[in-house]
Amino acid sequence: DFGVKAQSLKPQFPSMTFPNHYSIITGLYPANHGIIANHFKNPIDDTYFSIKAPSVKDAIWYRGEAFWETARRNGIITASYFWPGSEMNLEYRRPNYFEEYEHNRPYDERVKGVLNWLKLPDSLRPRFITLYFDETDSKGHRYGVDSDSLFAGIQKVDKYIKMLDSGLIQLGLKDKINLIIVSDHGMTNLSPDKMIWINKILDNDSNYVEFNNLSSLGFLYIKDKSKINTIYEKLKNKEKNYKVYLKNNLPQRFHYNHPFIGDIIIIPDISYSLHDKNALDNSYKATHGYDNEEIDMQGIFIARGPKFKSGYKVTSLNNIDIYPLLCKIFDIDYTSKIDGDLQRIIHILKE
């Protein structure tokens, strides 16, 4: 009974978990909100960002303003039962209520937590809430996109969305709440015979390279900057099933001009994976993080509620446009410059 369904939701490049969650909630490209990958380093001071604590909580990495920050400035109470950026170590940049991420937290506990927030008195009840399930991402990585385990994972998530829906009905809120369901990216199968061994291509020049974030996107930080062009040319001459770029020559459509990306960036063709001698992510059966133009990398958008049209199907939407959509739904303004555009998505709302 959902009102709006998009053919696909286009993530921003790279189509990785953390950057895209944060793009959804800020309306910014990763280069502008600062979270450019799941793991990366600041080459200026050699500090590292990771999706694990403690760095994931350090506000210094987050340049964007999340919707819960915008909402709080407008007097709207917010809550997050898991969402990237919601655990920041600055109180005023967090939702009013939040839970520290626990990967194995039971899903029924998460749903009950959201419903308990909605049972609070009006003066304390949040009006904006995020909720995250990792099931399909985890099962896709481990077993592949065509696996029975992934199909079971989809059914599991459906079960808990139904639990949430039943709770809204019991609270008399179903017809009063705007519910949006999104995924941050798609997934594609990998193959053992499609591994690209960067260390073998570079041979002895590997000693000058710090590999970072390999698999579906490679950052190469070159320790001796005088070697950048030599290493780039070696990779370019062997370019097969991947594309290699110097930092300043990435295609503009990626919107990825950030000082912390590698000196050289390698983007494999879809279903191919990048590795060095450590064979990072070698156990994955499927992954994401490829070019966001690939349909396999695009996700879902489904919405229902009093603000949305009914029985309305659209083609592809952009995940950076969800932030201005939320601002429109709550009738609030955003003060900082964003990359999202309300005019690309406003047609899904009732007039």
mmCIF file of C-alpha atoms in Angstrom:
data_model
loop_
_atom_site.group_PDB
_atom_site.id
_atom_site.type_symbol
_atom_site.label_atom_id
_atom_site.label_comp_id
_atom_site.label_asym_id
_atom_site.label_seq_id
_atom_site.Cartn_x
_atom_site.Cartn_y
_atom_site.Cartn_z
ATOM 1 C CA ASP A 1 0.000 0.000 0.000
ATOM 2 C CA PHE A 2 2.897 2.370 -0.641
ATOM 3 C CA GLY A 3 2.099 5.631 -2.364
ATOM 4 C CA VAL A 4 5.286 6.286 -4.341
ATOM 5 C CA LYS A 5 7.701 3.779 -5.801
ATOM 6 C CA ALA A 6 10.804 4.698 -7.789
ATOM 7 C CA GLN A 7 12.278 2.461 -10.444
ATOM 8 C CA SER A 8 15.651 3.070 -8.800
ATOM 9 C CA LEU A 9 17.418 5.371 -6.351
ATOM 10 C CA LYS A 10 20.731 6.569 -7.719
ATOM 11 C CA PRO A 11 23.517 6.682 -5.144
ATOM 12 C CA GLN A 12 26.428 9.070 -5.358
ATOM 13 C CA PHE A 13 29.884 7.888 -6.328
ATOM 14 C CA PRO A 14 31.282 5.880 -4.744
ATOM 15 C CA SER A 15 28.257 3.647 -4.168
ATOM 16 C CA MET A 16 29.440 2.653 -0.709
ATOM 17 C CA THR A 17 27.478 2.227 2.484
ATOM 18 C CA PHE A 18 28.680 5.093 4.651
ATOM 19 C CA PRO A 19 29.112 7.891 2.066
ATOM 20 C CA ASN A 20 25.677 7.233 0.592
ATOM 21 C CA HIS A 21 23.863 7.103 3.910
ATOM 22 C CA TYR A 22 25.407 10.470 4.673
ATOM 23 C CA SER A 23 24.530 11.850 1.217
ATOM 24 C CA ILE A 24 20.890 10.923 1.825
ATOM 25 C CA ILE A 25 20.794 12.734 5.157
ATOM 26 C CA THR A 26 22.777 15.844 4.041
ATOM 27 C CA GLY A 27 21.892 16.350 0.378
ATOM 28 C CA LEU A 28 25.587 16.559 -0.471
ATOM 29 C CA TYR A 29 28.040 14.691 -2.676
ATOM 30 C CA PRO A 30 30.651 12.760 -0.652
ATOM 31 C CA ALA A 31 33.324 15.265 -1.725
ATOM 32 C CA ASN A 32 31.304 18.011 -0.038
ATOM 33 C CA HIS A 33 30.149 16.214 3.109
ATOM 34 C CA GLY A 34 33.628 14.779 3.681
ATOM 35 C CA ILE A 35 32.915 11.053 4.026
ATOM 36 C CA ILE A 36 34.477 9.941 0.747
ATOM 37 C CA ALA A 37 34.681 6.199 1.454
ATOM 38 C CA ASN A 38 34.067 3.646 4.189
ATOM 39 C CA HIS A 39 37.765 3.895 5.080
ATOM 40 C CA PHE A 40 40.224 6.606 4.067
ATOM 41 C CA LYS A 41 43.034 8.722 5.433
ATOM 42 C CA ASN A 42 43.923 12.358 5.728
ATOM 43 C CA PRO A 43 47.295 12.346 3.926
ATOM 44 C CA ILE A 44 48.215 15.658 5.517
ATOM 45 C CA ASP A 45 48.469 14.297 9.065
ATOM 46 C CA ASP A 46 48.103 10.532 8.404
ATOM 47 C CA THR A 47 44.948 10.207 10.502
ATOM 48 C CA TYR A 48 42.372 7.656 9.390
ATOM 49 C CA PHE A 49 38.598 7.571 9.135
ATOM 50 C CA SER A 50 36.878 4.257 9.656
ATOM 51 C CA ILE A 51 33.246 3.241 10.024
ATOM 52 C CA LYS A 52 34.197 1.855 13.425
ATOM 53 C CA ALA A 53 34.697 3.731 16.691
ATOM 54 C CA PRO A 54 36.370 5.935 17.697
ATOM 55 C CA SER A 55 36.930 7.773 14.391
ATOM 56 C CA VAL A 56 33.318 7.290 13.241
ATOM 57 C CA LYS A 57 32.223 9.498 16.142
ATOM 58 C CA ASP A 58 34.736 12.277 15.522
ATOM 59 C CA ALA A 59 32.862 15.299 14.191
ATOM 60 C CA ILE A 60 35.996 16.639 12.502
ATOM 61 C CA TRP A 61 35.387 14.320 9.522
ATOM 62 C CA TYR A 62 31.794 15.426 8.897
ATOM 63 C CA ARG A 63 31.485 18.615 6.848
ATOM 64 C CA GLY A 64 27.794 18.348 5.996
ATOM 65 C CA GLU A 65 24.778 19.320 8.041
ATOM 66 C CA ALA A 66 22.573 16.279 8.592
ATOM 67 C CA PHE A 67 18.823 16.707 8.461
ATOM 68 C CA TRP A 68 18.517 16.142 12.203
ATOM 69 C CA GLU A 69 20.782 19.163 12.745
ATOM 70 C CA THR A 70 18.603 21.298 10.470
ATOM 71 C CA ALA A 71 15.471 20.032 12.194
ATOM 72 C CA ARG A 72 16.830 20.657 15.703
ATOM 73 C CA ARG A 73 17.656 24.251 14.785
ATOM 74 C CA ASN A 74 14.004 24.606 13.834
ATOM 75 C CA GLY A 75 12.741 23.231 17.128
ATOM 76 C CA ILE A 76 11.926 19.736 15.805
ATOM 77 C CA ILE A 77 12.755 16.784 18.050
ATOM 78 C CA THR A 78 14.681 14.051 16.199
ATOM 79 C CA ALA A 79 15.825 10.489 16.856
ATOM 80 C CA SER A 80 18.006 7.855 15.201
ATOM 81 C CA TYR A 81 18.023 4.135 15.771
ATOM 82 C CA PHE A 82 21.270 3.787 13.816
ATOM 83 C CA TRP A 83 22.344 5.985 10.926
ATOM 84 C CA PRO A 84 25.830 7.090 9.868
ATOM 85 C CA GLY A 85 26.753 10.367 11.529
ATOM 86 C CA SER A 86 24.201 10.103 14.324
ATOM 87 C CA GLU A 87 26.834 9.250 16.969
ATOM 88 C CA MET A 88 29.000 12.351 16.541
ATOM 89 C CA ASN A 89 30.882 13.505 19.609
ATOM 90 C CA LEU A 90 29.268 16.964 19.480
ATOM 91 C CA GLU A 91 25.874 16.916 21.183
ATOM 92 C CA TYR A 92 24.305 19.648 19.087
ATOM 93 C CA ARG A 93 25.157 17.784 15.876
ATOM 94 C CA ARG A 94 23.397 14.589 16.957
ATOM 95 C CA PRO A 95 19.693 13.741 16.996
ATOM 96 C CA ASN A 96 17.981 14.445 20.329
ATOM 97 C CA TYR A 97 17.728 10.703 20.883
ATOM 98 C CA PHE A 98 20.157 8.212 19.376
ATOM 99 C CA GLU A 99 21.512 4.695 19.834
ATOM 100 C CA GLU A 100 25.180 3.818 19.485
ATOM 101 C CA TYR A 101 25.582 1.367 16.621
ATOM 102 C CA GLU A 102 25.586 -2.299 17.589
ATOM 103 C CA HIS A 103 25.768 -4.518 14.521
ATOM 104 C CA ASN A 104 24.157 -7.551 16.152
ATOM 105 C CA ARG A 105 21.343 -5.681 17.925
ATOM 106 C CA PRO A 106 18.163 -7.754 17.321
ATOM 107 C CA TYR A 107 15.820 -6.191 14.781
ATOM 108 C CA ASP A 108 12.736 -6.514 16.963
ATOM 109 C CA GLU A 109 14.561 -4.493 19.643
ATOM 110 C CA ARG A 110 15.251 -1.756 17.077
ATOM 111 C CA VAL A 111 11.632 -1.583 15.960
ATOM 112 C CA LYS A 112 10.366 -1.590 19.559
ATOM 113 C CA GLY A 113 12.797 1.243 20.314
ATOM 114 C CA VAL A 114 11.318 3.369 17.522
ATOM 115 C CA LEU A 115 7.746 2.596 18.637
ATOM 116 C CA ASN A 116 8.645 3.473 22.236
ATOM 117 C CA TRP A 117 9.864 6.895 21.072
ATOM 118 C CA LEU A 118 6.503 7.388 19.365
ATOM 119 C CA LYS A 119 4.719 6.600 22.650
ATOM 120 C CA LEU A 120 6.374 9.552 24.391
ATOM 121 C CA PRO A 121 4.272 12.616 25.349
ATOM 122 C CA ASP A 122 3.885 15.231 22.612
ATOM 123 C CA SER A 123 6.460 17.523 24.197
ATOM 124 C CA LEU A 124 9.110 14.759 24.079
ATOM 125 C CA ARG A 125 8.100 12.722 21.029
ATOM 126 C CA PRO A 126 10.427 12.882 18.018
ATOM 127 C CA ARG A 127 8.907 13.982 14.715
ATOM 128 C CA PHE A 128 11.777 12.654 12.617
ATOM 129 C CA ILE A 129 13.275 9.173 13.132
ATOM 130 C CA THR A 130 15.792 7.062 11.211
ATOM 131 C CA LEU A 131 16.030 3.272 11.442
ATOM 132 C CA TYR A 132 18.639 1.027 9.816
ATOM 133 C CA PHE A 133 18.773 -2.687 8.977
ATOM 134 C CA ASP A 134 21.986 -4.213 7.615
ATOM 135 C CA GLU A 135 20.524 -7.615 6.705
ATOM 136 C CA THR A 136 20.449 -7.404 2.917
ATOM 137 C CA ASP A 137 23.871 -5.766 2.731
ATOM 138 C CA SER A 138 25.448 -8.395 4.983
ATOM 139 C CA LYS A 139 23.795 -11.367 3.285
ATOM 140 C CA GLY A 140 24.558 -10.006 -0.185
ATOM 141 C CA HIS A 141 28.261 -9.646 0.602
ATOM 142 C CA ARG A 142 28.530 -13.069 2.152
ATOM 143 C CA TYR A 143 26.370 -15.206 -0.129
ATOM 144 C CA GLY A 144 25.799 -13.296 -3.383
ATOM 145 C CA VAL A 145 22.844 -11.575 -4.989
ATOM 146 C CA ASP A 146 21.171 -14.736 -6.285
ATOM 147 C CA SER A 147 21.457 -16.680 -3.040
ATOM 148 C CA ASP A 148 18.663 -18.165 -0.963
ATOM 149 C CA SER A 149 20.284 -16.459 2.035
ATOM 150 C CA LEU A 150 19.796 -13.018 0.504
ATOM 151 C CA PHE A 151 16.187 -13.788 -0.422
ATOM 152 C CA ALA A 152 15.634 -14.887 3.191
ATOM 153 C CA GLY A 153 17.251 -11.634 4.317
ATOM 154 C CA ILE A 154 14.824 -9.614 2.198
ATOM 155 C CA GLN A 155 11.931 -11.520 3.762
ATOM 156 C CA LYS A 156 13.365 -10.819 7.215
ATOM 157 C CA VAL A 157 13.496 -7.075 6.580
ATOM 158 C CA ASP A 158 9.952 -7.187 5.195
ATOM 159 C CA LYS A 159 8.856 -8.906 8.411
ATOM 160 C CA TYR A 160 10.225 -6.113 10.573
ATOM 161 C CA ILE A 161 8.826 -3.379 8.358
ATOM 162 C CA LYS A 162 5.460 -5.099 8.848
ATOM 163 C CA MET A 163 6.120 -5.111 12.599
ATOM 164 C CA LEU A 164 6.774 -1.371 12.450
ATOM 165 C CA ASP A 165 3.635 -0.837 10.373
ATOM 166 C CA SER A 166 1.509 -2.854 12.819
ATOM 167 C CA GLY A 167 2.907 -0.766 15.667
ATOM 168 C CA LEU A 168 1.955 2.457 13.871
ATOM 169 C CA ILE A 169 -1.571 1.116 13.397
ATOM 170 C CA GLN A 170 -1.855 0.256 17.115
ATOM 171 C CA LEU A 171 -0.699 3.763 18.007
ATOM 172 C CA GLY A 172 -3.197 5.295 15.594
ATOM 173 C CA LEU A 173 -0.362 6.926 13.643
ATOM 174 C CA LYS A 174 -0.243 5.052 10.336
ATOM 175 C CA ASP A 175 -2.183 7.671 8.371
ATOM 176 C CA LYS A 176 -0.333 10.546 10.051
ATOM 177 C CA ILE A 177 3.238 9.482 9.399
ATOM 178 C CA ASN A 178 5.259 9.854 6.211
ATOM 179 C CA LEU A 179 7.311 6.694 5.831
ATOM 180 C CA ILE A 180 10.269 6.515 3.432
ATOM 181 C CA ILE A 181 12.176 3.287 2.744
ATOM 182 C CA VAL A 182 15.513 3.588 0.935
ATOM 183 C CA SER A 183 18.611 1.536 0.288
ATOM 184 C CA ASP A 184 21.971 3.239 0.090
ATOM 185 C CA HIS A 185 23.258 1.201 -2.867
ATOM 186 C CA GLY A 186 22.774 -1.945 -4.894
ATOM 187 C CA MET A 187 24.952 -5.047 -5.104
ATOM 188 C CA THR A 188 26.604 -7.154 -7.802
ATOM 189 C CA ASN A 189 28.199 -10.582 -7.807
ATOM 190 C CA LEU A 190 31.960 -11.014 -7.841
ATOM 191 C CA SER A 191 33.940 -13.760 -9.528
ATOM 192 C CA PRO A 192 37.252 -15.371 -8.470
ATOM 193 C CA ASP A 193 38.478 -15.125 -12.071
ATOM 194 C CA LYS A 194 37.879 -11.367 -12.162
ATOM 195 C CA MET A 195 40.444 -10.282 -9.589
ATOM 196 C CA ILE A 196 42.860 -7.516 -10.563
ATOM 197 C CA TRP A 197 46.139 -7.754 -8.645
ATOM 198 C CA ILE A 198 47.517 -4.218 -8.518
ATOM 199 C CA ASN A 199 50.735 -5.264 -6.789
ATOM 200 C CA LYS A 200 51.543 -7.629 -9.673
ATOM 201 C CA ILE A 201 50.971 -4.887 -12.244
ATOM 202 C CA LEU A 202 53.217 -2.483 -10.367
ATOM 203 C CA ASP A 203 55.828 -5.053 -9.376
ATOM 204 C CA ASN A 204 58.651 -3.283 -7.478
ATOM 205 C CA ASP A 205 56.870 0.059 -7.685
ATOM 206 C CA SER A 206 54.399 -1.356 -5.158
ATOM 207 C CA ASN A 207 56.952 -0.377 -2.515
ATOM 208 C CA TYR A 208 56.099 3.289 -3.181
ATOM 209 C CA VAL A 209 52.343 2.766 -2.825
ATOM 210 C CA GLU A 210 49.985 2.691 0.120
ATOM 211 C CA PHE A 211 46.876 0.870 -1.043
ATOM 212 C CA ASN A 212 43.595 1.978 0.488
ATOM 213 C CA ASN A 213 39.977 0.979 0.115
ATOM 214 C CA LEU A 214 40.556 -1.712 -2.464
ATOM 215 C CA SER A 215 37.927 -4.032 -3.977
ATOM 216 C CA SER A 216 35.460 -1.908 -5.963
ATOM 217 C CA LEU A 217 37.400 1.371 -5.677
ATOM 218 C CA GLY A 218 41.119 1.872 -5.182
ATOM 219 C CA PHE A 219 42.941 4.835 -3.642
ATOM 220 C CA LEU A 220 46.682 4.722 -4.197
ATOM 221 C CA TYR A 221 48.633 7.098 -1.985
ATOM 222 C CA ILE A 222 52.119 7.469 -3.473
ATOM 223 C CA LYS A 223 54.771 7.840 -0.791
ATOM 224 C CA ASP A 224 57.350 9.373 -3.150
ATOM 225 C CA LYS A 225 55.434 12.016 -5.105
ATOM 226 C CA SER A 226 58.046 12.021 -7.844
ATOM 227 C CA LYS A 227 56.840 8.496 -8.710
ATOM 228 C CA ILE A 228 53.192 9.443 -9.311
ATOM 229 C CA ASN A 229 53.409 9.792 -13.099
ATOM 230 C CA THR A 230 55.581 6.691 -13.488
ATOM 231 C CA ILE A 231 53.162 4.552 -11.505
ATOM 232 C CA TYR A 232 50.168 6.046 -13.285
ATOM 233 C CA GLU A 233 51.668 5.280 -16.705
ATOM 234 C CA LYS A 234 52.416 1.708 -15.698
ATOM 235 C CA LEU A 235 48.775 1.238 -14.634
ATOM 236 C CA LYS A 236 47.521 3.038 -17.735
ATOM 237 C CA ASN A 237 49.557 0.830 -20.062
ATOM 238 C CA LYS A 238 48.042 -2.275 -18.452
ATOM 239 C CA GLU A 239 44.537 -0.805 -18.276
ATOM 240 C CA LYS A 240 42.150 -3.697 -18.793
ATOM 241 C CA ASN A 241 38.876 -4.237 -16.923
ATOM 242 C CA TYR A 242 39.536 -1.069 -14.949
ATOM 243 C CA LYS A 243 39.988 2.671 -15.436
ATOM 244 C CA VAL A 244 42.831 4.592 -13.830
ATOM 245 C CA TYR A 245 42.847 8.329 -13.120
ATOM 246 C CA LEU A 246 45.143 10.885 -11.620
ATOM 247 C CA LYS A 247 43.556 12.661 -8.696
ATOM 248 C CA ASN A 248 42.797 15.818 -10.654
ATOM 249 C CA ASN A 249 41.536 14.077 -13.780
ATOM 250 C CA LEU A 250 38.498 12.209 -12.504
ATOM 251 C CA PRO A 251 35.376 12.673 -14.649
ATOM 252 C CA GLN A 252 33.354 15.653 -13.432
ATOM 253 C CA ARG A 253 30.193 13.563 -13.127
ATOM 254 C CA PHE A 254 31.683 11.741 -10.133
ATOM 255 C CA HIS A 255 31.804 14.997 -8.103
ATOM 256 C CA TYR A 256 34.738 13.521 -6.251
ATOM 257 C CA ASN A 257 37.242 16.368 -6.041
ATOM 258 C CA HIS A 258 38.348 16.021 -2.435
ATOM 259 C CA PRO A 259 41.875 16.504 -1.021
ATOM 260 C CA PHE A 260 41.838 13.159 0.814
ATOM 261 C CA ILE A 261 41.329 10.867 -2.182
ATOM 262 C CA GLY A 262 44.416 9.037 -3.403
ATOM 263 C CA ASP A 263 47.022 10.421 -5.776
ATOM 264 C CA ILE A 264 45.793 7.755 -8.207
ATOM 265 C CA ILE A 265 42.285 6.309 -8.341
ATOM 266 C CA ILE A 266 41.390 2.977 -9.902
ATOM 267 C CA ILE A 267 37.804 2.086 -10.737
ATOM 268 C CA PRO A 268 37.297 -1.527 -11.819
ATOM 269 C CA ASP A 269 34.610 -2.599 -14.244
ATOM 270 C CA ILE A 270 31.550 -3.940 -12.501
ATOM 271 C CA SER A 271 32.026 -7.442 -11.019
ATOM 272 C CA TYR A 272 35.817 -7.073 -11.136
ATOM 273 C CA SER A 273 37.654 -6.524 -7.855
ATOM 274 C CA LEU A 274 40.923 -4.807 -6.993
ATOM 275 C CA HIS A 275 43.427 -6.466 -4.690
ATOM 276 C CA ASP A 276 46.948 -6.114 -3.461
ATOM 277 C CA LYS A 277 48.967 -8.894 -1.830
ATOM 278 C CA ASN A 278 46.680 -8.775 1.220
ATOM 279 C CA ALA A 279 43.647 -9.767 -0.895
ATOM 280 C CA LEU A 280 41.263 -7.485 0.947
ATOM 281 C CA ASP A 281 37.601 -8.602 0.801
ATOM 282 C CA ASN A 282 38.623 -11.844 -0.883
ATOM 283 C CA SER A 283 35.794 -13.677 0.887
ATOM 284 C CA TYR A 284 33.019 -11.495 -0.559
ATOM 285 C CA LYS A 285 30.631 -13.135 -3.003
ATOM 286 C CA ALA A 286 29.166 -9.746 -3.983
ATOM 287 C CA THR A 287 29.857 -6.098 -3.325
ATOM 288 C CA HIS A 288 29.087 -2.479 -4.260
ATOM 289 C CA GLY A 289 31.057 0.747 -4.590
ATOM 290 C CA TYR A 290 31.291 0.772 -8.385
ATOM 291 C CA ASP A 291 30.323 3.517 -10.834
ATOM 292 C CA ASN A 292 26.895 4.800 -9.827
ATOM 293 C CA GLU A 293 25.707 4.759 -13.447
ATOM 294 C CA GLU A 294 25.613 0.958 -13.245
ATOM 295 C CA ILE A 295 22.026 -0.155 -12.654
ATOM 296 C CA ASP A 296 23.241 -2.872 -10.247
ATOM 297 C CA MET A 297 24.546 -0.107 -7.981
ATOM 298 C CA GLN A 298 21.224 1.678 -7.723
ATOM 299 C CA GLY A 299 18.825 1.114 -4.858
ATOM 300 C CA ILE A 300 15.185 1.445 -3.896
ATOM 301 C CA PHE A 301 12.918 4.312 -2.919
ATOM 302 C CA ILE A 302 9.425 3.643 -1.573
ATOM 303 C CA ALA A 303 7.300 6.151 0.304
ATOM 304 C CA ARG A 304 3.845 6.440 1.825
ATOM 305 C CA GLY A 305 1.998 9.018 3.869
ATOM 306 C CA PRO A 306 -0.188 12.114 3.830
ATOM 307 C CA LYS A 307 2.415 14.179 1.955
ATOM 308 C CA PHE A 308 2.947 11.666 -0.869
ATOM 309 C CA LYS A 309 0.934 10.925 -3.976
ATOM 310 C CA SER A 310 -0.883 7.590 -4.057
ATOM 311 C CA GLY A 311 -0.126 4.791 -6.535
ATOM 312 C CA TYR A 312 2.557 6.905 -8.197
ATOM 313 C CA LYS A 313 5.515 5.303 -9.978
ATOM 314 C CA VAL A 314 8.577 7.247 -11.094
ATOM 315 C CA THR A 315 11.867 6.455 -12.798
ATOM 316 C CA SER A 316 15.243 7.070 -11.183
ATOM 317 C CA LEU A 317 15.603 9.496 -8.266
ATOM 318 C CA ASN A 318 18.833 10.921 -6.807
ATOM 319 C CA ASN A 319 19.623 10.175 -3.186
ATOM 320 C CA ILE A 320 20.995 13.702 -2.612
ATOM 321 C CA ASP A 321 17.503 15.060 -3.324
ATOM 322 C CA ILE A 322 15.988 13.364 -0.263
ATOM 323 C CA TYR A 323 17.361 16.010 2.124
ATOM 324 C CA PRO A 324 15.551 18.939 0.444
ATOM 325 C CA LEU A 325 12.474 16.690 0.176
ATOM 326 C CA LEU A 326 12.525 16.241 3.961
ATOM 327 C CA CYS A 327 12.884 19.992 4.423
ATOM 328 C CA LYS A 328 9.825 20.522 2.216
ATOM 329 C CA ILE A 329 7.792 17.935 4.141
ATOM 330 C CA PHE A 330 8.656 19.628 7.445
ATOM 331 C CA ASP A 331 8.266 23.125 5.953
ATOM 332 C CA ILE A 332 11.706 24.267 7.067
ATOM 333 C CA ASP A 333 14.574 25.976 5.233
ATOM 334 C CA TYR A 334 18.164 24.801 4.957
ATOM 335 C CA THR A 335 20.760 27.484 5.436
ATOM 336 C CA SER A 336 23.852 25.851 3.966
ATOM 337 C CA LYS A 337 24.505 25.174 0.289
ATOM 338 C CA ILE A 338 23.567 21.661 -0.833
ATOM 339 C CA ASP A 339 23.934 19.572 -3.993
ATOM 340 C CA GLY A 340 20.406 18.193 -3.823
ATOM 341 C CA ASP A 341 17.628 19.802 -5.853
ATOM 342 C CA LEU A 342 14.032 19.806 -4.644
ATOM 343 C CA GLN A 343 12.741 20.412 -8.168
ATOM 344 C CA ARG A 344 13.981 16.984 -9.281
ATOM 345 C CA ILE A 345 11.880 15.193 -6.682
ATOM 346 C CA ILE A 346 9.009 17.463 -5.642
ATOM 347 C CA HIS A 347 6.661 15.826 -8.179
ATOM 348 C CA ILE A 348 6.233 12.828 -5.851
ATOM 349 C CA LEU A 349 4.473 15.013 -3.267
ATOM 350 C CA LYS A 350 0.825 15.949 -3.311
ATOM 351 C CA GLU A 351 0.195 19.485 -4.475
#
